[in-house]
Amino acid sequence: MKLGRLNHVGVATPSIEKSIETYRTLLGADVIGTPFDLPAQGVKVCFIDAPNTQIELIEPYDESSPIAGFLRKDPAGGQHHVCFEVPDIDQAVAEMTANGATILGAPRIGAHGTPIVFVHPRDFGGMLVELMETPKEDH
Ligand SMILES: CC[C@@H](C(=O)O)C(=O)SCCNC(=O)CCNC(=O)[C@H](O)C(C)(C)COP(=O)(O)OP(=O)(O)OC[C@H]1O[C@@H](n2cnc3c(N)ncnc32)[C@H](O)[C@@H]1OP(=O)(O)O
Ligand SMILES: [Co+2]
């Protein structure tokens, strides 16, 4: 497996609108598009642009969302995951599983339209890692 770019840092928030305002006011950040729902992932999403990566603001879509569980422990939200690109998600899952990692579920389509999968935080010293297949146009 070959580790790719840091695609985004996921940040859990109880209010995407308030977080956008914070990133705009304090950092002069640009928002990419407008917030959108991804019910299959249990989240509402919006991306903040940075020169070398993106911040993925994620708000619970409903109470069964993994972000709802995260906010129950930390109501103000905070850094939730980091997302690295990989060239081939199935190969990454096979190799990481063979090397003892715990992959959380099967690959599904993420916010960038390519397959994603999550690796349990215990495999990375308490950091939840998302792997995302690099979009074909970026290869
Ligand atoms: C926008 C779509 C998509 C994209 O395209 O980018 C996304 O990013 S969606 C993002 C939201 N989706 C997910 O997070 C899916 C993967 N997450 C999970 O499967 C679960 O949240 C989890 C990581 C397995 C935890 O769920 P669960 O076991 O039910 O929660 P607990 O509260 O019991 O936690 C167990 C254990 O793990 C620690 N934990 C939980 N969340 C995180 C986290 N984000 N970062 C680091 N550690 C985390 C938690 O503290 C517990 O630790 P211990 O107490 O030490 O056991
Ligand atoms: Co993500």
PDB file of C-alpha atoms and ligand atoms in Angstrom:
ATOM      1  CA  MET A   1       0.000   0.000   0.000  1.00  0.00           C
ATOM      2  CA  LYS A   2       1.183   3.545  -0.726  1.00  0.00           C
ATOM      3  CA  LEU A   3       0.047   6.344   1.580  1.00  0.00           C
ATOM      4  CA  GLY A   4      -1.328   9.300  -0.349  1.00  0.00           C
ATOM      5  CA  ARG A   5      -2.206  12.924   0.429  1.00  0.00           C
ATOM      6  CA  LEU A   6      -3.895  14.132   3.596  1.00  0.00           C
ATOM      7  CA  ASN A   7      -7.280  14.779   1.967  1.00  0.00           C
ATOM      8  CA  HIS A   8      -9.092  16.291   4.951  1.00  0.00           C
ATOM      9  CA  VAL A   9      -9.355  16.632   8.705  1.00  0.00           C
ATOM     10  CA  GLY A  10     -12.838  15.818   9.979  1.00  0.00           C
ATOM     11  CA  VAL A  11     -14.171  18.158  12.662  1.00  0.00           C
ATOM     12  CA  ALA A  12     -17.371  17.319  14.537  1.00  0.00           C
ATOM     13  CA  THR A  13     -19.633  20.266  15.292  1.00  0.00           C
ATOM     14  CA  PRO A  14     -23.104  20.766  16.748  1.00  0.00           C
ATOM     15  CA  SER A  15     -23.673  23.540  14.163  1.00  0.00           C
ATOM     16  CA  ILE A  16     -22.046  23.685  10.731  1.00  0.00           C
ATOM     17  CA  GLU A  17     -23.392  27.223  10.247  1.00  0.00           C
ATOM     18  CA  LYS A  18     -21.728  28.493  13.432  1.00  0.00           C
ATOM     19  CA  SER A  19     -18.472  26.693  12.576  1.00  0.00           C
ATOM     20  CA  ILE A  20     -18.424  28.209   9.068  1.00  0.00           C
ATOM     21  CA  GLU A  21     -18.794  31.639  10.636  1.00  0.00           C
ATOM     22  CA  THR A  22     -15.874  30.914  12.985  1.00  0.00           C
ATOM     23  CA  TYR A  23     -13.561  29.731  10.178  1.00  0.00           C
ATOM     24  CA  ARG A  24     -14.526  32.763   8.058  1.00  0.00           C
ATOM     25  CA  THR A  25     -14.170  35.335  10.822  1.00  0.00           C
ATOM     26  CA  LEU A  26     -11.082  34.056  12.631  1.00  0.00           C
ATOM     27  CA  LEU A  27      -9.138  32.491   9.749  1.00  0.00           C
ATOM     28  CA  GLY A  28     -10.458  34.258   6.641  1.00  0.00           C
ATOM     29  CA  ALA A  29     -11.230  30.804   5.270  1.00  0.00           C
ATOM     30  CA  ASP A  30     -13.203  30.070   2.106  1.00  0.00           C
ATOM     31  CA  VAL A  31     -16.093  27.608   2.133  1.00  0.00           C
ATOM     32  CA  ILE A  32     -16.341  25.116  -0.730  1.00  0.00           C
ATOM     33  CA  GLY A  33     -19.948  25.106  -1.980  1.00  0.00           C
ATOM     34  CA  THR A  34     -22.756  24.848   0.558  1.00  0.00           C
ATOM     35  CA  PRO A  35     -23.527  22.327   3.317  1.00  0.00           C
ATOM     36  CA  PHE A  36     -25.143  19.088   2.135  1.00  0.00           C
ATOM     37  CA  ASP A  37     -26.690  15.964   3.684  1.00  0.00           C
ATOM     38  CA  LEU A  38     -25.190  12.484   3.480  1.00  0.00           C
ATOM     39  CA  PRO A  39     -27.859  10.423   5.292  1.00  0.00           C
ATOM     40  CA  ALA A  40     -26.144   7.124   4.385  1.00  0.00           C
ATOM     41  CA  GLN A  41     -23.149   8.287   6.476  1.00  0.00           C
ATOM     42  CA  GLY A  42     -25.358   9.908   9.130  1.00  0.00           C
ATOM     43  CA  VAL A  43     -23.889  13.356   8.594  1.00  0.00           C
ATOM     44  CA  LYS A  44     -24.391  16.856   7.237  1.00  0.00           C
ATOM     45  CA  VAL A  45     -21.156  18.065   5.641  1.00  0.00           C
ATOM     46  CA  CYS A  46     -19.393  21.214   4.519  1.00  0.00           C
ATOM     47  CA  PHE A  47     -15.789  21.667   3.371  1.00  0.00           C
ATOM     48  CA  ILE A  48     -13.498  24.545   4.318  1.00  0.00           C
ATOM     49  CA  ASP A  49     -10.660  25.139   1.879  1.00  0.00           C
ATOM     50  CA  ALA A  50      -7.020  25.319   2.930  1.00  0.00           C
ATOM     51  CA  PRO A  51      -4.086  25.572   0.513  1.00  0.00           C
ATOM     52  CA  ASN A  52      -2.861  22.030   1.164  1.00  0.00           C
ATOM     53  CA  THR A  53      -5.950  20.207   2.483  1.00  0.00           C
ATOM     54  CA  GLN A  54      -9.565  20.665   3.575  1.00  0.00           C
ATOM     55  CA  ILE A  55     -11.436  20.811   6.872  1.00  0.00           C
ATOM     56  CA  GLU A  56     -14.543  18.627   6.756  1.00  0.00           C
ATOM     57  CA  LEU A  57     -17.170  20.044   9.117  1.00  0.00           C
ATOM     58  CA  ILE A  58     -19.558  17.254  10.114  1.00  0.00           C
ATOM     59  CA  GLU A  59     -22.814  17.620  12.024  1.00  0.00           C
ATOM     60  CA  PRO A  60     -25.103  14.725  13.002  1.00  0.00           C
ATOM     61  CA  TYR A  61     -27.825  13.955  10.454  1.00  0.00           C
ATOM     62  CA  ASP A  62     -29.875  12.219  13.163  1.00  0.00           C
ATOM     63  CA  GLU A  63     -29.474  10.681  16.606  1.00  0.00           C
ATOM     64  CA  SER A  64     -28.058   7.393  15.221  1.00  0.00           C
ATOM     65  CA  SER A  65     -25.132   9.270  13.657  1.00  0.00           C
ATOM     66  CA  PRO A  66     -21.600   8.435  14.857  1.00  0.00           C
ATOM     67  CA  ILE A  67     -21.217  12.195  15.298  1.00  0.00           C
ATOM     68  CA  ALA A  68     -24.182  12.286  17.692  1.00  0.00           C
ATOM     69  CA  GLY A  69     -22.318   9.775  19.887  1.00  0.00           C
ATOM     70  CA  PHE A  70     -19.136  11.866  19.675  1.00  0.00           C
ATOM     71  CA  LEU A  71     -21.017  15.057  20.665  1.00  0.00           C
ATOM     72  CA  ARG A  72     -22.652  13.319  23.631  1.00  0.00           C
ATOM     73  CA  LYS A  73     -19.127  12.969  25.065  1.00  0.00           C
ATOM     74  CA  ASP A  74     -17.841  16.335  23.781  1.00  0.00           C
ATOM     75  CA  PRO A  75     -20.844  18.652  23.223  1.00  0.00           C
ATOM     76  CA  ALA A  76     -18.716  21.448  21.732  1.00  0.00           C
ATOM     77  CA  GLY A  77     -17.283  19.058  19.123  1.00  0.00           C
ATOM     78  CA  GLY A  78     -13.667  18.874  17.995  1.00  0.00           C
ATOM     79  CA  GLN A  79     -11.195  17.016  15.807  1.00  0.00           C
ATOM     80  CA  HIS A  80     -12.847  13.726  14.813  1.00  0.00           C
ATOM     81  CA  HIS A  81     -10.739  11.999  12.117  1.00  0.00           C
ATOM     82  CA  VAL A  82      -8.000  12.411   9.549  1.00  0.00           C
ATOM     83  CA  CYS A  83      -8.471  11.193   5.987  1.00  0.00           C
ATOM     84  CA  PHE A  84      -5.610   9.888   3.854  1.00  0.00           C
ATOM     85  CA  GLU A  85      -5.919   9.092   0.178  1.00  0.00           C
ATOM     86  CA  VAL A  86      -4.957   5.636  -1.086  1.00  0.00           C
ATOM     87  CA  PRO A  87      -4.723   4.551  -4.738  1.00  0.00           C
ATOM     88  CA  ASP A  88      -6.951   1.451  -4.321  1.00  0.00           C
ATOM     89  CA  ILE A  89      -9.327   1.030  -1.357  1.00  0.00           C
ATOM     90  CA  ASP A  90      -9.794  -2.748  -1.692  1.00  0.00           C
ATOM     91  CA  GLN A  91      -6.042  -3.294  -1.783  1.00  0.00           C
ATOM     92  CA  ALA A  92      -5.583  -0.987   1.220  1.00  0.00           C
ATOM     93  CA  VAL A  93      -8.256  -2.873   3.203  1.00  0.00           C
ATOM     94  CA  ALA A  94      -6.738  -6.261   2.322  1.00  0.00           C
ATOM     95  CA  GLU A  95      -3.193  -5.213   3.229  1.00  0.00           C
ATOM     96  CA  MET A  96      -4.143  -3.390   6.431  1.00  0.00           C
ATOM     97  CA  THR A  97      -6.313  -6.306   7.583  1.00  0.00           C
ATOM     98  CA  ALA A  98      -3.450  -8.729   6.893  1.00  0.00           C
ATOM     99  CA  ASN A  99      -1.236  -6.457   9.011  1.00  0.00           C
ATOM    100  CA  GLY A 100      -3.671  -6.610  11.959  1.00  0.00           C
ATOM    101  CA  ALA A 101      -5.712  -3.403  11.595  1.00  0.00           C
ATOM    102  CA  THR A 102      -9.432  -3.328  12.426  1.00  0.00           C
ATOM    103  CA  ILE A 103     -11.383  -2.007   9.449  1.00  0.00           C
ATOM    104  CA  LEU A 104     -14.806  -0.635  10.452  1.00  0.00           C
ATOM    105  CA  GLY A 105     -17.291  -2.064   7.950  1.00  0.00           C
ATOM    106  CA  ALA A 106     -17.161  -2.305   4.180  1.00  0.00           C
ATOM    107  CA  PRO A 107     -16.085   0.484   1.832  1.00  0.00           C
ATOM    108  CA  ARG A 108     -18.873   2.948   0.974  1.00  0.00           C
ATOM    109  CA  ILE A 109     -19.093   6.105  -1.109  1.00  0.00           C
ATOM    110  CA  GLY A 110     -17.946   9.204   0.756  1.00  0.00           C
ATOM    111  CA  ALA A 111     -18.430  12.932   0.371  1.00  0.00           C
ATOM    112  CA  HIS A 112     -15.989  13.175  -2.563  1.00  0.00           C
ATOM    113  CA  GLY A 113     -17.792  10.437  -4.501  1.00  0.00           C
ATOM    114  CA  THR A 114     -15.081   7.790  -4.105  1.00  0.00           C
ATOM    115  CA  PRO A 115     -14.980   4.752  -1.761  1.00  0.00           C
ATOM    116  CA  ILE A 116     -14.011   5.366   1.863  1.00  0.00           C
ATOM    117  CA  VAL A 117     -13.436   3.162   4.884  1.00  0.00           C
ATOM    118  CA  PHE A 118     -12.560   3.805   8.538  1.00  0.00           C
ATOM    119  CA  VAL A 119      -9.853   2.204  10.689  1.00  0.00           C
ATOM    120  CA  HIS A 120     -10.440   1.803  14.444  1.00  0.00           C
ATOM    121  CA  PRO A 121      -8.816   4.545  16.580  1.00  0.00           C
ATOM    122  CA  ARG A 122      -7.002   1.933  18.693  1.00  0.00           C
ATOM    123  CA  ASP A 123      -4.807   1.093  15.671  1.00  0.00           C
ATOM    124  CA  PHE A 124      -3.499   4.673  15.514  1.00  0.00           C
ATOM    125  CA  GLY A 125      -2.978   5.605  19.149  1.00  0.00           C
ATOM    126  CA  GLY A 126      -6.500   6.982  19.596  1.00  0.00           C
ATOM    127  CA  MET A 127      -6.896   8.681  16.199  1.00  0.00           C
ATOM    128  CA  LEU A 128      -9.771   7.661  13.928  1.00  0.00           C
ATOM    129  CA  VAL A 129      -8.385   7.257  10.388  1.00  0.00           C
ATOM    130  CA  GLU A 130     -10.431   7.437   7.192  1.00  0.00           C
ATOM    131  CA  LEU A 131      -9.006   6.054   3.953  1.00  0.00           C
ATOM    132  CA  MET A 132     -10.344   7.485   0.728  1.00  0.00           C
ATOM    133  CA  GLU A 133      -9.673   6.241  -2.775  1.00  0.00           C
ATOM    134  CA  THR A 134      -7.981   9.010  -4.758  1.00  0.00           C
ATOM    135  CA  PRO A 135     -10.371  10.451  -7.352  1.00  0.00           C
ATOM    136  CA  LYS A 136      -9.429   9.134 -10.825  1.00  0.00           C
ATOM    137  CA  GLU A 137      -8.861  12.660 -12.213  1.00  0.00           C
ATOM    138  CA  ASP A 138      -6.166  13.230  -9.515  1.00  0.00           C
ATOM    139  CA  HIS A 139      -4.133  10.114 -10.413  1.00  0.00           C
TER     140      HIS A 139
HETATM  141  C1  LIG B   1     -18.748  12.983   5.317  1.00  0.00           C
HETATM  142  C2  LIG B   1     -18.730  11.548   4.982  1.00  0.00           C
HETATM  143  C3  LIG B   1     -17.430  10.863   5.291  1.00  0.00           C
HETATM  144  C4  LIG B   1     -16.359  11.392   4.336  1.00  0.00           C
HETATM  145  O1  LIG B   1     -16.563  11.186   3.105  1.00  0.00           O
HETATM  146  O2  LIG B   1     -15.370  11.999   4.724  1.00  0.00           O
HETATM  147  C5  LIG B   1     -17.064  10.978   6.747  1.00  0.00           C
HETATM  148  O3  LIG B   1     -16.050  11.410   7.172  1.00  0.00           O
HETATM  149  S1  LIG B   1     -18.299  10.383   7.817  1.00  0.00           S
HETATM  150  C6  LIG B   1     -17.645  10.623   9.457  1.00  0.00           C
HETATM  151  C7  LIG B   1     -18.516   9.935  10.434  1.00  0.00           C
HETATM  152  N1  LIG B   1     -18.434   8.493  10.316  1.00  0.00           N
HETATM  153  C8  LIG B   1     -17.729   7.735  11.142  1.00  0.00           C
HETATM  154  O4  LIG B   1     -17.103   8.190  12.106  1.00  0.00           O
HETATM  155  C9  LIG B   1     -17.720   6.252  10.834  1.00  0.00           C
HETATM  156  C10 LIG B   1     -16.658   5.499  11.597  1.00  0.00           C
HETATM  157  N2  LIG B   1     -16.872   5.613  13.038  1.00  0.00           N
HETATM  158  C11 LIG B   1     -17.296   4.558  13.768  1.00  0.00           C
HETATM  159  O5  LIG B   1     -17.479   3.460  13.269  1.00  0.00           O
HETATM  160  C12 LIG B   1     -17.531   4.821  15.226  1.00  0.00           C
HETATM  161  O6  LIG B   1     -17.755   6.177  15.478  1.00  0.00           O
HETATM  162  C13 LIG B   1     -16.345   4.310  16.132  1.00  0.00           C
HETATM  163  C14 LIG B   1     -15.023   5.029  15.825  1.00  0.00           C
HETATM  164  C15 LIG B   1     -16.162   2.779  15.981  1.00  0.00           C
HETATM  165  C16 LIG B   1     -16.718   4.607  17.586  1.00  0.00           C
HETATM  166  O7  LIG B   1     -18.012   4.156  17.755  1.00  0.00           O
HETATM  167  P1  LIG B   1     -18.500   3.458  19.116  1.00  0.00           P
HETATM  168  O8  LIG B   1     -17.622   2.314  19.431  1.00  0.00           O
HETATM  169  O9  LIG B   1     -19.945   3.194  19.075  1.00  0.00           O
HETATM  170  O10 LIG B   1     -18.292   4.674  20.093  1.00  0.00           O
HETATM  171  P2  LIG B   1     -17.699   4.723  21.515  1.00  0.00           P
HETATM  172  O11 LIG B   1     -18.076   6.065  22.011  1.00  0.00           O
HETATM  173  O12 LIG B   1     -18.146   3.524  22.312  1.00  0.00           O
HETATM  174  O13 LIG B   1     -16.123   4.673  21.301  1.00  0.00           O
HETATM  175  C17 LIG B   1     -15.330   3.500  21.413  1.00  0.00           C
HETATM  176  C18 LIG B   1     -13.899   3.972  21.623  1.00  0.00           C
HETATM  177  O14 LIG B   1     -13.450   4.728  20.483  1.00  0.00           O
HETATM  178  C19 LIG B   1     -13.139   6.062  20.897  1.00  0.00           C
HETATM  179  N3  LIG B   1     -13.547   6.977  19.833  1.00  0.00           N
HETATM  180  C20 LIG B   1     -14.784   7.132  19.344  1.00  0.00           C
HETATM  181  N4  LIG B   1     -14.799   8.042  18.362  1.00  0.00           N
HETATM  182  C21 LIG B   1     -13.508   8.459  18.241  1.00  0.00           C
HETATM  183  C22 LIG B   1     -12.876   9.397  17.390  1.00  0.00           C
HETATM  184  N5  LIG B   1     -13.560  10.085  16.459  1.00  0.00           N
HETATM  185  N6  LIG B   1     -11.550   9.589  17.513  1.00  0.00           N
HETATM  186  C23 LIG B   1     -10.821   8.908  18.449  1.00  0.00           C
HETATM  187  N7  LIG B   1     -11.371   7.972  19.287  1.00  0.00           N
HETATM  188  C24 LIG B   1     -12.697   7.785  19.177  1.00  0.00           C
HETATM  189  C25 LIG B   1     -13.885   6.274  22.175  1.00  0.00           C
HETATM  190  O15 LIG B   1     -13.294   7.278  22.951  1.00  0.00           O
HETATM  191  C26 LIG B   1     -13.785   4.913  22.829  1.00  0.00           C
HETATM  192  O16 LIG B   1     -12.497   4.755  23.383  1.00  0.00           O
HETATM  193  P3  LIG B   1     -12.294   3.922  24.733  1.00  0.00           P
HETATM  194  O17 LIG B   1     -13.154   4.584  25.745  1.00  0.00           O
HETATM  195  O18 LIG B   1     -10.828   4.022  25.002  1.00  0.00           O
HETATM  196  O19 LIG B   1     -12.739   2.498  24.427  1.00  0.00           O
HETATM  197 CO    CO B   2     -14.215  12.366   6.405  1.00  0.00          CO
END
